Amino acid sequence: MAVHAEASDRIAAISRARSATSSEEIIAGVKEIVAREITQLSPDARLVSTSYFNHTYMPDFVLEWREAGKSTSRPVFIRNHLSDSVAEHEVDALADQEPVVLGLDTIEGEDAPPIRQAADSSRLLFSDVASIDALARASDAVDGPIIGLVRSNVLRGGKGLLGGEEVETVAAAADLDPAADDAGPRLERFTAMAATMFEEAAATRLLRAADIVRLSLLAADAPFLAAVEGRLDDSDLRILLPYLLDRDSQIGNAEFWRYIGSMMDLQRLEEFASVLEGLPLDPLVVPNLEQWSGRRAQLSLNSAFDEEDAEIASASWAIPNGVLTATVGPYLLAVASSGRKLKTRDNSRLPAWDAIRESALRYRLHEVNLRGIVRRVRVSAEQSGNVAEDVAQIASTLEDSYSVDEITISPVGADSDDGMTVDFSTWLVTAASSETVRDLCAATIDFLPHAKPVSTERRAALLGSPAAGS
Amino acid sequence: MPDMVAESLQRDGELGLRFTKQWLESTTWIELPFDVYSNAPICTKRRLDGQVKRYDAFGAIHTSPPTPVLLENKAYNSAGGKQGQEFWEFLANAYSVTAQEIKDGADARYEFMWVTTHPFDQTSWNQLTTARRVKQALEKHPEALGKEGSREAIDPDLLSTVADRIWLLVLRDKQESLMLQPSELAQVEGLLNRKGK
């Protein structure tokens, strides 16, 4: 929790800095105060100081951050005093640079409307140190997603005026008590303000996020209409997901979670691992097993499994160490968007064909690799009319003793023809292109625990109730 | 009523200074980060008689090393009025402030800019920034040379030095249309690299 100086202390500090008797002291003093306020509001942005101060056309700072994998920046200009007439000139001079223009003196109440007006058709953001401070304080005091989203978006994508009134509206929209009567109206006031306070892309994302929060406040059986399209920004999801997961007992709506899931994929989930560490992810993952795709799955032993816990049938999805993992009784099933994150194990005992034949017959077989003591045999669908029959025949021979090294399969009726390879020595399942998370999990759980298969209840809990048509 | 007049005058003064600052900074050769409204101490210099003189703005010309600049910004509507008188004081102060700095230890090399909206003293216009004129200014304002009884003698070399450091500039609103725009300047600033950073 940041320690905030009192307003009077801050005003005194600014006055002291401005009244120093050397250029260096003034510049260092003022920039230090401003930098501190900005980083308190936006801790994840990088603020780079320039060699200019209060200059007509060169910024005092450049704010840098990464968005969707690209580096972006925004100039920050310090001004002593923002008034009605000054604001007009600043818009004329600086609108092209789409900067943040920060006043050291607090903007007078009566100047706020004309300043808002002056900034209206541009992407320039006016604010003052007092408002930046107030917003940071409010964000630290309240642990809500709306205010968190505003905080992370305001300096990057804000426009118009961020003054006392705006900070009040944002603070009021935060910390929504779903049971309170005014939750809806407060959220609507925020929505109206967000539309004017942020440039289009940021506004759209914030409004979508506010929509999501609002929908999560509605009763679980309310009909859901995804009126807003597109994906949320990484930083927005980072804030929303833990909040929504925490409130799932009030949401409890698979449709809602499928909507959330439609805005992301397994790879993005892995990128958010740090904010999701330790949280139960079932509400988010189970409804999206068929919507998300992965490349690899792996089975390992659950060292924490206690035979006495045998009754619990749920899958318990979580994301320890950045890898999505389900706890399936005595096993752990990890799924990854790429191959790099999974550790492999060596030399698990290979099964005989008979041990996996029943499971194999539920799939379309592309290829089976058998390993005998003397030789290896590959049976593939290209050469064989009936792979299962041919394998059974080979396996029953007395000349050698065969185990199954790996098989390549596809779910029956699957579009993708490339299939998945189940490797019985490394306990890895690898998709040739990509498969749904559900199919990867099914293949993993159907074949790898061949020595000690998983109960039907556990399998059903892992794979979720079948969606219509599957 | 007097408060409102004072406030209005100050606002005009601030806007006028803002325009002057924009003009000078648009030459790319000078920056004026500090003004008397927000940074009074750095705009205030001591004279030989112990009195202080407050300038409207303080900044630097991008020479190597940078040259400090003290600026007076004047808005006049006609050739008459007090501008002539005020300019005499300006010259005397320039000498006095420079002399005091030297007495304090080192020559800070301050340049003194007088930016006005209206010319004055047309018959003497070409002589307004000569050593002779500075001397005349000191004769009109002997207090600039020190307190009564301990006045400094006028140093002819210093007269020339100070005269060389006086700028007399006229700025009219219409010139705004000939100034480079901030967005254009922002693009070339890095190429020009006048600050040498």
XYZ file of C-alpha atoms in Angstrom:
667
model
C 0.000 0.000 0.000
C 1.582 3.274 -1.113
C 2.095 5.984 1.437
C 0.429 9.166 0.239
C 1.564 12.598 1.356
C -1.127 14.931 2.618
C -2.431 17.401 0.046
C -1.008 20.351 1.960
C 2.393 18.686 2.119
C 2.309 18.072 -1.590
C 1.365 21.672 -2.362
C 4.150 22.873 -0.089
C 6.633 20.535 -1.752
C 5.713 21.805 -5.225
C 6.030 25.400 -4.073
C 9.410 24.693 -2.507
C 10.678 22.998 -5.649
C 9.524 25.851 -7.901
C 11.132 28.432 -5.644
C 14.602 26.963 -5.682
C 17.332 29.330 -6.835
C 19.060 27.197 -9.447
C 17.694 25.665 -12.657
C 18.911 22.213 -11.751
C 17.239 22.288 -8.362
C 13.920 23.482 -9.726
C 13.838 20.894 -12.488
C 14.977 17.998 -10.304
C 12.598 18.955 -7.506
C 9.505 19.330 -9.675
C 10.205 16.289 -11.842
C 10.740 14.141 -8.782
C 7.350 15.065 -7.372
C 5.574 14.543 -10.698
C 7.348 11.248 -11.386
C 6.381 9.932 -7.991
C 2.719 10.780 -8.525
C 2.642 9.261 -11.985
C 4.300 6.019 -10.966
C 1.995 5.743 -7.969
C -0.928 5.805 -10.374
C 0.672 3.681 -13.073
C 3.267 1.417 -11.447
C 3.773 -0.740 -14.526
C 4.591 2.087 -16.904
C 8.112 3.331 -17.481
C 8.609 7.065 -17.155
C 11.636 8.462 -18.982
C 12.762 12.003 -18.143
C 13.900 14.294 -20.953
C 16.366 17.168 -20.817
C 13.513 19.678 -21.162
C 11.338 21.413 -18.600
C 8.097 23.301 -19.138
C 9.007 23.602 -22.833
C 6.627 24.791 -25.538
C 6.987 21.751 -27.758
C 9.283 19.187 -26.102
C 7.872 16.971 -23.340
C 9.187 16.683 -19.811
C 8.718 12.921 -19.736
C 7.889 10.093 -22.054
C 5.634 7.379 -20.667
C 6.511 3.954 -22.131
C 4.688 0.648 -21.943
C 3.956 -2.526 -23.946
C 0.575 -3.250 -25.451
C -0.248 -6.394 -27.424
C 3.455 -7.166 -27.676
C 4.418 -3.765 -29.102
C 6.206 -0.857 -27.435
C 4.190 2.332 -27.253
C 4.739 5.704 -25.666
C 3.043 8.973 -24.831
C 4.645 12.345 -24.098
C 3.958 14.088 -20.789
C 4.152 17.884 -20.513
C 4.382 19.672 -17.173
C 2.684 23.048 -16.928
C 2.564 25.416 -13.986
C -1.037 26.451 -14.253
C -3.852 25.223 -16.468
C -6.621 27.704 -17.011
C -9.282 28.213 -19.617
C -7.180 30.336 -21.998
C -3.961 28.409 -21.440
C -5.746 25.145 -22.232
C -6.883 26.408 -25.631
C -3.346 27.351 -26.581
C -2.010 24.018 -25.400
C -4.547 22.138 -27.486
C -3.542 24.178 -30.555
C 0.126 23.631 -29.942
C 0.222 20.043 -28.725
C -2.856 18.117 -29.901
C -0.773 16.430 -32.636
C 1.438 14.809 -30.066
C -1.611 13.420 -28.171
C 0.107 14.081 -24.854
C -0.721 14.132 -21.185
C -0.591 17.752 -20.006
C -0.199 17.908 -16.275
C -0.723 21.089 -14.241
C 1.221 21.573 -11.039
C -1.475 23.854 -9.624
C -4.888 22.325 -9.077
C -7.328 23.223 -11.857
C -9.989 25.621 -10.583
C -13.512 24.252 -10.539
C -14.789 26.995 -12.833
C -12.048 26.271 -15.395
C -12.938 22.576 -15.640
C -15.828 22.847 -18.134
C -13.999 25.105 -20.628
C -10.877 22.942 -20.360
C -12.971 19.851 -21.049
C -14.449 21.701 -23.984
C -11.065 22.777 -25.319
C -9.788 19.205 -25.272
C -12.977 17.836 -26.735
C -12.054 16.937 -30.280
C -8.480 15.935 -29.556
C -6.739 13.008 -27.895
C -4.955 15.206 -25.403
C -5.409 14.522 -21.688
C -5.391 17.397 -19.207
C -4.991 16.711 -15.531
C -3.329 18.086 -12.430
C -1.121 16.590 -9.764
C -3.970 16.663 -7.239
C -6.244 14.509 -9.411
C -3.508 12.009 -10.266
C -2.860 11.679 -6.562
C -6.554 11.359 -5.679
C -7.093 8.645 -8.267
C -4.069 6.708 -7.067
C -5.309 6.945 -3.487
C -8.804 5.796 -4.432
C -7.338 2.893 -6.449
C -5.208 1.788 -3.546
C -8.039 2.022 -1.041
C -10.594 0.046 -3.027
C -9.955 -3.391 -4.435
C -12.349 -3.311 -7.378
C -11.866 -4.106 -11.049
C -13.437 -0.925 -12.450
C -11.078 1.386 -10.675
C -8.187 -0.951 -11.407
C -9.017 -0.776 -15.108
C -9.276 2.990 -15.087
C -5.996 3.254 -13.252
C -4.167 1.101 -15.767
C -5.738 2.819 -18.769
C -6.080 6.480 -17.871
C -2.593 7.763 -18.602
C -2.171 5.639 -21.705
C -5.559 6.096 -23.321
C -7.246 8.930 -21.433
C -8.348 12.137 -23.103
C -10.195 15.305 -22.177
C -9.952 16.227 -18.548
C -9.134 14.070 -15.538
C -10.132 16.420 -12.760
C -11.849 16.296 -9.397
C -15.245 15.426 -10.818
C -13.912 12.557 -12.927
C -12.010 11.073 -9.990
C -15.178 11.199 -7.894
C -17.227 9.419 -10.570
C -14.642 6.674 -10.939
C -14.355 6.198 -7.188
C -18.137 5.964 -6.896
C -18.293 3.278 -9.585
C -15.671 1.239 -7.774
C -16.351 -1.002 -4.823
C -19.798 -1.895 -6.103
C -21.921 -3.775 -3.656
C -24.084 -5.964 -5.878
C -26.825 -5.917 -3.311
C -26.965 -2.105 -3.228
C -29.797 -0.397 -5.119
C -27.547 2.195 -6.670
C -25.010 -0.252 -8.128
C -26.653 -0.073 -11.560
C -26.902 3.728 -11.735
C -23.354 4.163 -10.427
C -22.060 1.850 -13.117
C -24.054 3.731 -15.730
C -22.591 7.045 -14.685
C -19.165 5.508 -15.010
C -20.046 4.139 -18.417
C -21.179 7.574 -19.620
C -18.004 9.155 -18.371
C -15.741 6.440 -19.772
C -17.072 7.092 -23.236
C -15.816 10.692 -23.117
C -12.753 10.174 -20.992
C -10.929 7.610 -23.065
C -9.839 7.349 -26.656
C -11.880 4.886 -28.683
C -9.934 1.657 -28.244
C -9.493 2.156 -24.501
C -13.106 3.300 -24.118
C -14.394 0.220 -25.904
C -12.367 -2.052 -23.669
C -13.427 -0.303 -20.496
C -17.067 -0.328 -21.479
C -16.817 -4.001 -22.304
C -15.229 -4.618 -18.927
C -17.934 -2.601 -17.178
C -20.534 -4.627 -19.107
C -18.949 -7.808 -17.887
C -18.934 -6.633 -14.305
C -22.554 -5.542 -14.638
C -23.566 -8.889 -16.132
C -21.738 -10.676 -13.371
C -23.913 -8.762 -10.918
C -27.103 -10.040 -12.470
C -28.768 -13.237 -11.279
C -27.177 -16.388 -12.612
C -30.146 -17.360 -14.720
C -30.591 -14.010 -16.479
C -30.398 -14.372 -20.263
C -27.037 -13.375 -21.573
C -26.512 -11.365 -24.722
C -22.996 -10.742 -25.873
C -23.681 -7.344 -27.415
C -20.078 -6.223 -27.413
C -17.571 -8.013 -29.600
C -13.858 -8.358 -29.671
C -11.181 -9.166 -27.162
C -10.167 -7.458 -23.956
C -6.672 -6.145 -23.566
C -4.202 -8.226 -21.575
C -4.004 -5.707 -18.755
C -7.812 -5.567 -18.575
C -8.153 -9.348 -18.349
C -5.389 -9.448 -15.797
C -7.522 -7.302 -13.533
C -10.923 -8.776 -14.350
C -10.192 -12.498 -14.172
C -9.229 -12.771 -10.496
C -12.169 -10.542 -9.589
C -14.668 -12.633 -11.547
C -13.235 -15.944 -10.349
C -13.500 -14.726 -6.811
C -17.176 -13.919 -7.370
C -18.109 -17.093 -9.213
C -20.303 -18.272 -6.360
C -22.521 -15.326 -7.298
C -22.028 -15.751 -11.049
C -22.234 -19.530 -11.435
C -23.083 -19.264 -15.103
C -21.288 -21.388 -17.676
C -22.633 -19.240 -20.516
C -21.010 -16.203 -18.929
C -17.685 -17.987 -18.586
C -17.846 -19.180 -22.176
C -18.200 -15.556 -23.179
C -15.133 -14.669 -21.134
C -13.338 -17.679 -22.605
C -14.153 -16.491 -26.130
C -11.978 -13.449 -25.490
C -8.886 -15.457 -24.791
C -7.114 -18.705 -25.458
C -4.842 -21.091 -23.613
C -1.759 -19.105 -24.538
C -3.168 -15.939 -23.027
C -4.217 -17.844 -19.940
C -0.601 -18.926 -19.555
C 0.486 -15.290 -19.878
C -1.807 -14.373 -16.992
C -0.522 -17.177 -14.805
C 1.003 -14.806 -12.259
C -2.329 -13.195 -11.354
C -4.129 -16.555 -11.356
C -1.631 -18.469 -9.231
C -3.379 -20.213 -6.379
C -6.904 -19.518 -7.654
C -9.362 -22.321 -8.486
C -9.954 -22.006 -12.236
C -12.749 -24.532 -12.768
C -15.463 -21.941 -13.504
C -13.336 -20.479 -16.299
C -11.720 -23.614 -17.706
C -14.453 -26.263 -17.678
C -16.916 -24.346 -19.901
C -14.115 -23.530 -22.351
C -12.512 -26.927 -22.822
C -13.841 -27.156 -26.355
C -13.357 -23.493 -27.189
C -9.653 -23.438 -26.369
C -6.910 -25.331 -28.171
C -3.603 -26.695 -27.035
C -0.595 -28.493 -28.461
C 0.475 -30.809 -25.688
C -0.785 -32.577 -22.625
C 1.045 -34.527 -20.010
C 0.165 -36.896 -17.241
C 2.100 -37.206 -14.011
C 1.518 -38.583 -10.556
C -0.224 -36.540 -7.912
C 2.027 -36.939 -4.903
C -0.560 -35.259 -2.695
C -3.224 -37.857 -3.494
C -4.648 -39.641 -0.501
C -6.646 -42.827 -1.064
C -9.043 -41.600 1.571
C -9.991 -38.661 -0.664
C -11.241 -41.059 -3.279
C -14.756 -39.631 -3.166
C -13.970 -36.195 -4.604
C -14.737 -36.343 -8.300
C -14.144 -32.747 -9.397
C -11.202 -31.902 -11.600
C -9.662 -28.950 -9.707
C -8.087 -26.844 -12.431
C -5.294 -24.476 -11.446
C -2.195 -22.939 -13.018
C 0.852 -23.730 -10.885
C 4.193 -22.630 -12.362
C 2.530 -21.166 -15.428
C 1.054 -24.461 -16.692
C -2.671 -25.229 -16.690
C -3.106 -28.371 -14.614
C -6.045 -30.512 -13.533
C -5.913 -32.719 -10.469
C -7.592 -35.987 -11.427
C -7.452 -38.158 -8.348
C -4.014 -39.825 -8.286
C -2.905 -37.986 -11.417
C -2.013 -34.496 -12.546
C -2.914 -33.554 -16.104
C -1.063 -30.571 -17.539
C -2.081 -28.906 -20.813
C 0.080 -26.389 -22.692
C -0.247 -24.182 -25.741
C 3.247 -25.152 -26.845
C 5.617 -27.969 -26.122
C 8.168 -25.971 -24.230
C 6.672 -25.897 -20.801
C 6.165 -29.548 -20.066
C 8.729 -31.749 -18.446
C 8.868 -35.313 -19.645
C 9.416 -38.512 -17.768
C 11.400 -41.380 -19.095
C 10.709 -45.018 -19.447
C 7.265 -45.489 -18.047
C 6.204 -49.086 -18.304
C 4.812 -49.571 -21.791
C 1.388 -51.204 -22.028
C 0.471 -54.339 -23.873
C -1.993 -53.816 -26.704
C -4.738 -55.533 -24.761
C -4.463 -52.971 -21.974
C -5.365 -50.106 -24.280
C -7.350 -51.825 -26.985
C -10.748 -50.868 -25.636
C -9.842 -47.192 -25.430
C -8.175 -47.325 -28.825
C -11.316 -48.615 -30.460
C -13.168 -45.480 -29.375
C -10.838 -43.422 -31.600
C -9.792 -43.335 -35.201
C -6.356 -44.961 -35.352
C -3.738 -43.392 -37.625
C -0.734 -45.338 -36.469
C 0.452 -47.700 -33.767
C 4.127 -48.190 -32.933
C 4.932 -51.485 -31.280
C 8.158 -52.287 -29.541
C 9.228 -55.868 -29.172
C 12.296 -57.292 -27.494
C 13.832 -57.953 -30.862
C 12.178 -55.627 -33.338
C 9.881 -52.660 -33.742
C 6.781 -52.630 -35.884
C 4.742 -49.743 -37.183
C 1.160 -50.254 -38.280
C -0.325 -47.285 -40.053
C -3.720 -46.557 -41.544
C -2.093 -45.772 -44.883
C -1.004 -49.367 -45.326
C -3.494 -51.272 -43.239
C -7.208 -51.620 -43.844
C -7.889 -52.164 -40.166
C -5.170 -50.989 -37.862
C -6.633 -52.459 -34.701
C -6.978 -55.908 -36.235
C -3.469 -55.855 -37.626
C -2.004 -54.764 -34.334
C -3.916 -57.456 -32.457
C -2.567 -60.030 -34.843
C 1.034 -58.882 -34.459
C 0.740 -58.594 -30.709
C -0.540 -62.129 -30.358
C 2.432 -63.639 -32.099
C 4.676 -65.927 -30.097
C 7.826 -64.884 -31.838
C 8.249 -61.705 -29.840
C 6.566 -59.862 -27.033
C 5.226 -56.471 -28.032
C 4.325 -53.423 -26.051
C 2.847 -50.231 -27.403
C 5.384 -47.435 -27.672
C 3.114 -44.788 -29.063
C -0.124 -44.384 -30.991
C -1.468 -41.628 -33.176
C -5.196 -41.088 -32.994
C -7.999 -38.669 -33.803
C -11.340 -38.357 -32.059
C -14.070 -39.912 -34.150
C -15.686 -37.237 -36.295
C -12.911 -34.699 -35.683
C -12.265 -32.213 -38.506
C -8.505 -32.132 -38.115
C -6.929 -35.091 -39.828
C -3.482 -34.845 -38.323
C -4.283 -36.356 -34.975
C -2.512 -36.623 -31.653
C 0.377 -38.838 -30.712
C 0.226 -40.554 -27.336
C 3.714 -41.454 -26.147
C 3.669 -44.141 -23.490
C 7.248 -43.743 -22.391
C 7.263 -39.999 -21.847
C 3.573 -39.783 -20.882
C 3.114 -36.962 -23.332
C 0.309 -36.380 -25.795
C 1.293 -34.145 -28.699
C -1.082 -32.679 -31.273
C 0.217 -32.544 -34.836
C -1.418 -29.160 -35.386
C -3.704 -28.280 -32.511
C -6.588 -29.939 -30.744
C -9.205 -28.738 -28.348
C -8.161 -28.891 -24.725
C -10.975 -31.346 -24.169
C -9.728 -33.749 -26.828
C -6.177 -33.520 -25.519
C -7.373 -34.275 -21.998
C -9.562 -37.139 -23.214
C -6.690 -38.735 -25.108
C -4.392 -38.326 -22.127
C -6.788 -39.742 -19.563
C -8.013 -42.568 -21.817
C -4.596 -44.019 -22.528
C -1.790 -43.058 -20.220
C -3.085 -44.318 -16.854
C -3.532 -47.757 -18.404
C -2.148 -49.588 -15.374
C -4.560 -47.855 -13.068
C -7.352 -46.235 -15.080
C -9.405 -43.331 -13.861
C -13.028 -43.864 -12.799
C -15.842 -42.838 -15.134
C -16.951 -40.196 -12.621
C -13.495 -38.676 -12.595
C -13.310 -38.738 -16.385
C -16.704 -37.034 -16.663
C -15.731 -34.397 -14.108
C -12.539 -33.653 -16.017
C -14.084 -33.383 -19.439
C -17.151 -31.461 -18.341
C -20.704 -32.315 -19.270
C -20.842 -32.885 -23.012
C -21.883 -29.843 -25.009
C -24.815 -30.219 -27.366
C -23.785 -32.082 -30.470
C -20.493 -33.481 -29.142
C -12.732 46.124 -8.159
C -8.967 46.785 -7.868
C -8.426 43.035 -7.314
C -10.170 42.183 -10.543
C -8.143 44.738 -12.444
C -4.931 43.403 -10.983
C -6.002 39.835 -11.757
C -6.922 40.752 -15.296
C -3.615 42.539 -15.827
C -1.748 39.535 -14.512
C -3.657 37.213 -16.816
C -2.842 39.433 -19.776
C 0.739 39.519 -18.654
C 0.854 35.743 -18.448
C -0.667 35.283 -21.871
C 1.682 37.848 -23.376
C 4.662 36.141 -21.797
C 3.404 32.798 -23.078
C 3.414 34.133 -26.622
C 6.905 35.561 -26.262
C 8.106 32.251 -24.856
C 6.506 30.372 -27.744
C 8.163 32.706 -30.253
C 11.625 32.534 -28.754
C 11.515 28.772 -28.222
C 10.345 28.337 -31.800
C 13.699 29.700 -32.979
C 15.127 26.461 -31.496
C 17.973 28.467 -30.011
C 16.534 29.358 -26.649
C 14.478 27.877 -23.841
C 12.588 29.793 -21.160
C 11.444 27.285 -18.546
C 10.997 29.698 -15.639
C 8.781 32.712 -15.071
C 8.140 35.203 -12.299
C 4.614 33.858 -11.627
C 5.781 30.370 -10.656
C 9.546 30.690 -10.146
C 10.083 34.136 -8.652
C 13.374 33.440 -6.829
C 15.300 32.381 -9.924
C 13.971 35.435 -11.802
C 15.142 37.775 -9.060
C 18.633 39.317 -9.123
C 20.438 41.588 -6.730
C 21.713 45.048 -7.615
C 24.771 46.876 -6.307
C 22.647 48.842 -3.812
C 21.163 45.676 -2.336
C 17.768 46.156 -4.012
C 16.367 43.256 -6.002
C 15.159 43.366 -9.578
C 12.535 40.868 -10.708
C 12.548 39.800 -14.351
C 9.583 38.241 -16.152
C 11.374 35.099 -17.250
C 14.657 33.231 -16.997
C 16.167 30.750 -19.405
C 19.154 29.999 -21.592
C 20.481 30.307 -25.121
C 21.854 27.013 -26.468
C 25.456 28.039 -26.822
C 28.157 25.796 -25.471
C 28.158 26.278 -22.536
C 24.588 27.636 -22.321
C 24.166 31.409 -21.917
C 21.678 32.461 -19.217
C 18.981 34.948 -20.238
C 16.822 37.304 -18.188
C 13.779 38.594 -20.002
C 11.471 41.581 -19.640
C 8.231 41.327 -21.597
C 6.431 44.559 -22.443
C 3.065 45.244 -24.028
C 2.597 48.792 -25.275
C 0.000 50.191 -27.667
C 1.832 53.347 -28.692
C 5.199 55.030 -28.864
C 4.329 57.266 -25.955
C 3.883 56.129 -22.406
C 6.450 54.877 -19.953
C 8.419 52.512 -22.127
C 11.319 54.938 -22.659
C 11.625 55.509 -18.929
C 11.387 51.845 -18.137
C 14.062 51.051 -20.661
C 16.496 53.457 -18.974
C 15.908 51.538 -15.738
C 16.360 48.250 -17.588
C 19.792 49.340 -18.849
C 20.915 50.603 -15.457
C 19.741 47.371 -13.825
C 21.546 45.260 -16.402
C 24.815 46.941 -15.496
C 24.103 46.784 -11.771
C 23.106 43.113 -11.726
C 26.151 42.146 -13.783
C 28.484 44.164 -11.578
C 27.007 42.622 -8.437
C 27.482 39.095 -9.825
C 31.135 39.874 -10.530
C 31.547 41.215 -7.009
C 29.972 38.001 -5.674
C 32.634 35.918 -7.316
C 32.084 35.249 -10.987
C 30.559 36.744 -14.092
C 27.408 34.731 -14.735
C 27.303 36.154 -18.294
C 23.618 37.045 -18.110
C 22.102 38.388 -21.313
C 19.211 40.811 -20.941
C 16.271 40.690 -23.335
C 13.686 43.405 -23.732
C 10.803 42.066 -25.817
C 8.150 44.621 -26.685
C 5.068 44.857 -28.853
C 5.834 48.442 -29.804
C 9.025 50.333 -30.709
C 9.925 53.565 -28.863
C 12.455 56.408 -28.898
C 12.584 56.149 -32.686
C 15.139 58.919 -33.146
C 17.569 57.134 -30.831
C 16.492 53.607 -31.794
C 19.873 52.577 -33.216
C 21.721 53.833 -30.154
C 19.500 52.211 -27.562
C 21.837 49.297 -26.862
C 25.201 51.061 -26.940
C 27.713 51.443 -24.116
C 27.064 55.181 -24.186
C 23.373 54.626 -23.616
C 24.077 52.333 -20.657
C 26.300 55.045 -19.188
C 23.538 57.602 -19.626
C 21.132 55.203 -17.939
C 23.450 54.965 -14.936
C 23.674 58.745 -14.792
C 19.880 58.875 -14.677
C 19.760 56.121 -12.047
C 22.842 56.510 -9.848
C 21.221 54.329 -7.159
C 21.960 51.398 -9.454
C 25.641 51.926 -8.684
C 25.199 51.436 -4.960
C 23.896 53.016 -1.803
C 24.426 56.720 -1.280
C 27.920 57.290 -0.063
C 29.320 54.011 -1.400
C 28.627 54.217 -5.101
C 30.846 52.319 -7.500
C 32.747 54.077 -10.254
C 31.519 53.192 -13.721
C 33.812 50.708 -15.403
C 34.054 51.516 -19.142
C 34.927 47.926 -20.045
C 31.946 46.644 -18.169
C 29.781 49.173 -20.016
C 30.811 47.626 -23.329
C 30.398 44.093 -22.045
C 26.901 44.765 -20.748
C 25.868 46.651 -23.897
C 26.865 43.632 -25.962
C 24.556 41.546 -23.854
C 21.440 43.639 -24.398
C 18.760 42.430 -26.808
C 16.000 44.765 -27.990
C 13.313 42.799 -29.798
C 9.906 43.693 -31.217
C 7.247 40.988 -31.410
C 3.885 41.499 -33.102
C 0.929 39.074 -33.051
C 1.052 38.769 -36.817
C 4.436 37.060 -36.584
C 2.696 33.993 -35.216
C 1.756 32.979 -38.743
C 5.467 32.905 -39.632
C 6.518 30.774 -36.682
C 7.214 27.080 -37.054
C 4.453 25.036 -35.449
C 5.168 23.009 -32.309
C 4.521 19.754 -34.165
C 7.067 20.763 -36.844
C 9.594 21.809 -34.244
C 9.193 18.588 -32.298
C 10.225 16.729 -35.447
C 13.430 18.676 -36.072
C 14.578 19.161 -32.502
C 16.403 15.867 -32.418
C 18.132 16.565 -35.735
C 19.284 20.007 -34.679
C 20.480 18.783 -31.300
C 21.229 22.309 -30.124
C 21.269 21.280 -26.504
C 23.997 18.847 -27.376
C 22.571 16.043 -25.271
